[in-house]
Coordinates of C-alpha atoms in Angstrom, one line a residue:
M1 CA 298.7 -85.5 235.2
S2 CA 298.9 -83.0 232.4
A3 CA 301.6 -80.3 232.3
V4 CA 298.9 -77.7 233.1
S5 CA 297.7 -79.6 236.1
D6 CA 301.3 -80.0 237.3
T7 CA 301.9 -76.3 237.0
L8 CA 298.6 -75.4 238.8
A9 CA 299.4 -77.8 241.6
T10 CA 302.8 -76.1 242.1
S11 CA 301.1 -72.7 242.0
A12 CA 298.5 -73.7 244.6
A13 CA 301.1 -75.0 246.9
V14 CA 303.0 -71.8 246.6
S15 CA 300.0 -69.6 247.2
D16 CA 299.1 -71.5 250.3
A17 CA 302.6 -71.0 251.8
S18 CA 303.3 -68.4 254.5
F19 CA 306.3 -67.0 252.6
G20 CA 306.2 -63.2 252.6
H21 CA 303.2 -60.9 252.4
R22 CA 300.5 -60.3 249.9
L23 CA 302.3 -59.3 246.8
A24 CA 300.0 -57.3 244.6
P25 CA 299.0 -53.7 245.5
P26 CA 295.6 -52.4 244.2
G27 CA 295.7 -52.2 240.4
D28 CA 298.4 -54.8 240.0
P29 CA 297.9 -56.4 236.5
L30 CA 298.4 -59.9 237.9
E31 CA 295.5 -59.6 240.3
G32 CA 291.7 -59.1 240.4
A33 CA 289.9 -56.9 238.0
S34 CA 293.1 -55.7 236.3
F35 CA 294.1 -59.2 235.5
D36 CA 290.6 -59.9 234.2
A37 CA 290.8 -57.0 231.8
L38 CA 294.3 -57.9 230.7
Y39 CA 293.2 -61.4 230.0
A40 CA 290.1 -60.4 228.1
T41 CA 291.7 -57.6 225.9
S42 CA 295.2 -58.9 225.3
I43 CA 295.8 -62.5 226.2
E44 CA 292.6 -64.4 225.2
P45 CA 292.6 -63.0 221.6
E46 CA 296.2 -64.1 221.2
L47 CA 295.4 -67.6 222.5
V48 CA 292.4 -67.8 220.1
K49 CA 294.8 -67.1 217.2
R50 CA 297.3 -69.6 218.5
E51 CA 294.6 -72.2 219.0
A52 CA 293.8 -72.2 215.3
E53 CA 297.5 -72.8 214.6
R54 CA 297.6 -75.5 217.3
R55 CA 294.7 -77.4 215.6
G56 CA 296.5 -77.4 212.3
A57 CA 299.7 -78.6 214.0
V58 CA 297.8 -81.4 215.7
Q59 CA 296.6 -82.5 212.3
L60 CA 300.2 -82.6 211.0
F61 CA 301.2 -84.6 214.0
V62 CA 298.4 -87.1 213.5
A63 CA 299.5 -87.4 209.9
A64 CA 303.1 -88.0 211.0
A65 CA 301.9 -90.6 213.5
A66 CA 300.1 -92.4 210.7
V67 CA 303.2 -92.3 208.5
A68 CA 305.2 -93.7 211.5
A69 CA 302.7 -96.6 211.9
V70 CA 302.9 -97.4 208.2
A71 CA 306.7 -97.3 208.2
A72 CA 306.7 -99.5 211.3
A73 CA 304.4 -102.1 209.7
A74 CA 306.4 -102.1 206.5
E75 CA 309.7 -102.5 208.4
I76 CA 308.3 -105.4 210.3
I77 CA 307.2 -107.1 207.1
L78 CA 310.3 -106.4 205.0
R79 CA 313.0 -106.9 207.6
L80 CA 311.9 -110.2 209.1
G81 CA 315.0 -111.9 210.5
S82 CA 317.1 -108.7 210.3
P83 CA 318.1 -106.4 213.2
P84 CA 315.1 -104.2 213.9
L85 CA 315.3 -100.4 213.2
L86 CA 311.7 -99.9 214.2
L87 CA 312.2 -97.7 217.2
P88 CA 314.6 -95.1 215.6
T89 CA 312.3 -94.8 212.6
V90 CA 309.2 -94.1 214.7
V91 CA 311.0 -91.7 217.0
I92 CA 312.5 -89.7 214.1
I93 CA 309.1 -89.4 212.3
L94 CA 307.2 -88.4 215.5
Y95 CA 310.0 -85.9 216.4
F96 CA 309.7 -84.0 213.2
G97 CA 305.9 -84.3 213.4
Y98 CA 305.8 -82.6 216.8
L99 CA 308.0 -79.7 215.8
P100 CA 305.1 -77.6 214.4
L101 CA 303.2 -78.1 217.7
A102 CA 306.3 -77.1 219.8
A103 CA 306.6 -74.0 217.7
V104 CA 303.0 -73.0 218.3
G105 CA 303.5 -73.6 222.0
S106 CA 306.6 -71.4 222.1
R107 CA 304.8 -68.5 220.3
A108 CA 301.8 -68.8 222.7
K109 CA 304.0 -68.8 225.7
V110 CA 306.0 -65.8 224.6
G111 CA 302.8 -63.9 223.8
V112 CA 301.3 -64.6 227.2
I113 CA 304.4 -63.7 229.2
E114 CA 305.0 -60.5 227.2
A115 CA 301.4 -59.5 227.8
L116 CA 301.8 -60.0 231.6
C117 CA 305.1 -58.2 231.7
G118 CA 304.1 -55.2 229.6
P119 CA 302.1 -53.3 232.2
L120 CA 304.8 -54.0 234.7
N121 CA 307.6 -52.5 232.5
I122 CA 309.5 -55.7 232.7
S123 CA 311.4 -57.1 229.8
Y124 CA 311.3 -60.7 228.8
Q125 CA 313.4 -62.9 226.4
P126 CA 312.7 -66.6 225.9
K127 CA 316.4 -67.4 225.1
G128 CA 319.8 -65.9 225.8
T129 CA 323.5 -66.9 225.4
D130 CA 324.5 -66.3 229.0
A131 CA 323.0 -65.6 232.4
P132 CA 323.7 -62.3 234.2
S133 CA 326.8 -62.6 236.4
F134 CA 327.2 -66.2 235.5
A135 CA 331.0 -66.1 236.0
T136 CA 330.4 -64.7 239.5
F137 CA 328.0 -67.5 240.3
Q138 CA 330.7 -70.0 239.4
A139 CA 333.6 -68.1 241.1
F140 CA 331.6 -68.3 244.4
N141 CA 330.9 -72.0 243.8
L142 CA 327.1 -71.3 243.7
L143 CA 327.1 -73.4 240.5
P144 CA 329.1 -76.4 239.4
H145 CA 331.5 -76.2 236.4
C146 CA 330.0 -77.5 233.2
S147 CA 330.8 -78.5 229.7
D148 CA 327.7 -77.0 228.2
K149 CA 325.0 -74.7 229.4
A150 CA 321.6 -73.3 228.2
F151 CA 319.5 -70.5 229.5
S152 CA 315.9 -69.5 229.1
D153 CA 313.1 -67.3 230.3
F154 CA 315.0 -64.1 231.0
F155 CA 313.3 -61.4 233.1
S156 CA 314.8 -58.1 233.9
G157 CA 313.5 -54.8 235.3
R158 CA 312.8 -53.0 238.5
R159 CA 310.6 -54.0 241.4
G160 CA 310.2 -50.9 243.5
E161 CA 313.7 -49.6 244.0
T162 CA 315.4 -52.9 243.3
Q163 CA 316.9 -53.7 239.9
F164 CA 316.7 -57.5 239.2
D165 CA 317.6 -60.1 236.6
T166 CA 316.5 -63.7 236.6
C167 CA 316.6 -66.7 234.3
H168 CA 316.4 -70.5 234.2
A169 CA 319.7 -72.4 233.7
S170 CA 320.4 -75.9 232.7
L171 CA 324.0 -77.1 233.1
H172 CA 325.5 -80.4 231.9
Q173 CA 328.9 -82.1 232.2
G174 CA 330.4 -84.7 229.9
S175 CA 329.4 -85.7 226.4
G176 CA 327.7 -88.5 224.6
K177 CA 326.5 -91.2 226.9
N178 CA 328.5 -89.6 229.8
R179 CA 326.6 -86.3 229.5
H180 CA 324.6 -85.6 232.6
L181 CA 322.7 -82.7 234.2
V182 CA 324.5 -81.0 237.1
F183 CA 322.1 -78.1 237.7
A184 CA 318.7 -77.0 236.6
G185 CA 317.0 -74.1 238.3
Q186 CA 316.5 -70.4 238.7
L187 CA 319.2 -67.8 239.0
F188 CA 318.5 -64.4 240.6
C189 CA 320.6 -61.2 240.6
L190 CA 319.3 -58.5 242.9
A191 CA 321.0 -55.1 243.2
R192 CA 321.8 -54.2 246.8
P193 CA 320.5 -51.0 248.4
R194 CA 324.0 -50.3 249.9
R195 CA 327.4 -51.4 249.0
L196 CA 329.2 -54.0 251.1
A197 CA 332.9 -54.0 251.9
S198 CA 333.2 -57.8 251.6
Q199 CA 331.8 -61.0 250.1
T200 CA 329.8 -63.6 251.9
V201 CA 328.7 -67.0 250.4
V202 CA 326.1 -69.4 251.8
L203 CA 326.2 -72.9 250.4
R204 CA 323.6 -75.7 251.0
N205 CA 325.4 -78.3 253.2
S206 CA 323.6 -81.4 251.9
G207 CA 323.7 -83.9 249.0
W208 CA 326.1 -83.2 246.1
M209 CA 326.8 -79.7 247.4
N210 CA 329.1 -81.2 250.0
R211 CA 331.8 -81.5 247.4
F212 CA 332.0 -77.7 247.1
E213 CA 335.0 -76.2 248.7
C214 CA 335.5 -72.7 250.2
P215 CA 335.5 -70.1 247.4
H216 CA 338.9 -68.7 246.6
G217 CA 339.9 -65.8 249.0
L218 CA 337.2 -66.6 251.5
K219 CA 337.2 -68.3 254.9
A220 CA 334.7 -70.4 256.8
V221 CA 332.3 -68.4 259.0
G222 CA 330.9 -70.0 262.2
L223 CA 327.5 -68.9 263.3
E224 CA 325.7 -69.4 266.6
D225 CA 322.7 -71.1 265.2
P226 CA 323.3 -74.9 265.2
V227 CA 320.3 -75.7 263.0
F228 CA 321.5 -73.3 260.3
N229 CA 325.1 -74.6 260.6
K230 CA 323.8 -78.1 260.0
A231 CA 322.0 -77.1 256.8
F232 CA 324.3 -74.4 255.4
A233 CA 328.1 -73.7 255.0
V234 CA 329.0 -70.1 255.2
F235 CA 332.2 -68.4 253.9
G236 CA 333.3 -64.8 253.8
S237 CA 336.0 -62.3 253.5
D238 CA 334.9 -60.4 256.6
Q239 CA 333.7 -62.4 259.6
V240 CA 332.0 -59.5 261.3
E241 CA 330.1 -58.3 258.2
A242 CA 329.1 -61.9 257.4
R243 CA 327.5 -62.2 260.8
E244 CA 325.7 -58.9 260.4
I245 CA 324.2 -60.0 257.1
L246 CA 323.1 -63.5 258.2
T247 CA 320.6 -62.4 260.8
P248 CA 318.0 -64.9 262.2
D249 CA 315.4 -63.4 259.9
F250 CA 317.5 -63.9 256.8
M251 CA 318.2 -67.5 257.8
Q252 CA 314.5 -68.2 258.1
Q253 CA 313.9 -66.6 254.7
L254 CA 316.3 -69.0 253.1
D255 CA 314.5 -72.0 254.7
E256 CA 311.1 -70.7 253.7
L257 CA 312.2 -69.8 250.1
E258 CA 313.5 -73.4 249.6
R259 CA 310.2 -74.8 250.9
V260 CA 307.9 -72.5 249.0
Y261 CA 309.6 -72.9 245.6
A262 CA 309.7 -76.7 246.1
G263 CA 313.3 -76.4 245.0
G264 CA 316.5 -77.7 246.6
H265 CA 320.0 -76.8 247.5
I266 CA 319.4 -73.1 247.7
R267 CA 322.7 -71.1 247.8
C268 CA 323.4 -67.4 247.7
A269 CA 326.2 -64.8 247.7
F270 CA 326.5 -61.2 248.7
D271 CA 329.0 -59.6 246.3
E272 CA 329.4 -56.0 247.4
T273 CA 326.7 -54.5 245.1
Q274 CA 324.4 -57.5 244.4
L275 CA 322.8 -60.5 246.0
L276 CA 323.0 -63.7 243.9
I277 CA 320.7 -66.6 244.5
A278 CA 320.7 -70.1 242.8
L279 CA 317.8 -72.4 243.5
E280 CA 317.3 -75.8 241.9
G281 CA 313.9 -76.6 240.4
P282 CA 311.9 -76.9 237.2
D283 CA 311.3 -74.2 234.7
R284 CA 308.1 -72.6 235.9
F285 CA 307.2 -70.6 232.8
Q286 CA 305.6 -73.1 230.5
I287 CA 302.4 -72.9 228.6
G288 CA 301.4 -76.6 229.3
G289 CA 300.4 -79.5 227.1
M290 CA 299.7 -79.0 223.4
F291 CA 297.0 -81.7 222.9
S292 CA 294.3 -79.7 224.5
S293 CA 292.9 -76.2 223.8
L294 CA 295.2 -73.3 224.4
V295 CA 292.3 -71.0 225.3
Q296 CA 292.3 -71.9 229.0
R297 CA 292.5 -69.2 231.6
A298 CA 294.1 -71.7 234.0
R299 CA 297.2 -71.8 231.8
V300 CA 297.7 -68.0 232.1
E301 CA 296.9 -68.0 235.8
A302 CA 299.6 -70.6 236.4
I303 CA 302.2 -68.4 234.7
A304 CA 301.0 -65.3 236.4
R305 CA 301.3 -66.9 239.9
N306 CA 304.8 -68.0 239.2
L307 CA 305.7 -64.6 238.0
E308 CA 304.3 -63.2 241.2
Q309 CA 306.7 -65.5 243.1
V310 CA 309.6 -63.9 241.4
F311 CA 308.4 -60.5 242.7
K312 CA 307.7 -61.9 246.1
L313 CA 311.3 -63.2 246.4
I314 CA 312.6 -59.7 245.4
D315 CA 310.3 -58.1 248.1
E316 CA 311.6 -60.5 250.7
F317 CA 315.3 -60.0 250.0
K318 CA 315.5 -56.5 248.7
D319 CA 316.9 -55.2 252.0
A320 CA 319.0 -58.2 252.9

């Protein structure tokens, strides 16, 4: 299945879920006639321009593949009886041959997302050096410690009265052959409507999350819901306020959010003035495969639906 198909399948599953209410009010640029106009006037012309670049980049890749084939054949002939270097040679040539295609894909993706975010007054950056409140995420054990980290697809702005920041994070531990991924997913920071007097942390009580200990300065909080207690571990600096925050509705929202986003190990923290959410899952804001035409409305619709899910999450948790 192509990357576009994968993204569309994810978006279809999300749209069919019962999580939250209909997002877009009349005139929302991600819906209906407003989306049609935005696509026709701003997005499609950009994709047509990038499609010309993509075709040129595909020709370069085909040329690189031909060079790789010739190099492989020559190596087989000239190095009979010697240790083979065939695979590294081919991989290196194909890697450099694909770089122009990757660059076109990156420009097309940025152009599409910026066009979608513009009417919403939301800022977008494809790359950044650090995630918002990253140190707080780690202090509350929402994220594992890592030896290197990378962040992408930064969105920030206001949804109604709620200020938000979100990005995708990839965290690794170790180096060389021992380097391994310890977290990949979405990080959300939502400004709270009222200031809390304490901190409350909810960790997913399954899989590798079991190794997380109580965050420094907090204590375990016992809740009356046995099902929630089995799935999550709760810690807080104020037992009473923690129980006020973690209402049955909020617990249900956590379960639905994890299911709708097809992610895993959701965890969150209430830090006086903000709600922090970490949710494992793939990077949702990709333009798709580069060996077919970029001028496909389905590519844009997939990104728009995933952007809507960010807003839907904010709408659901803005009053938490």
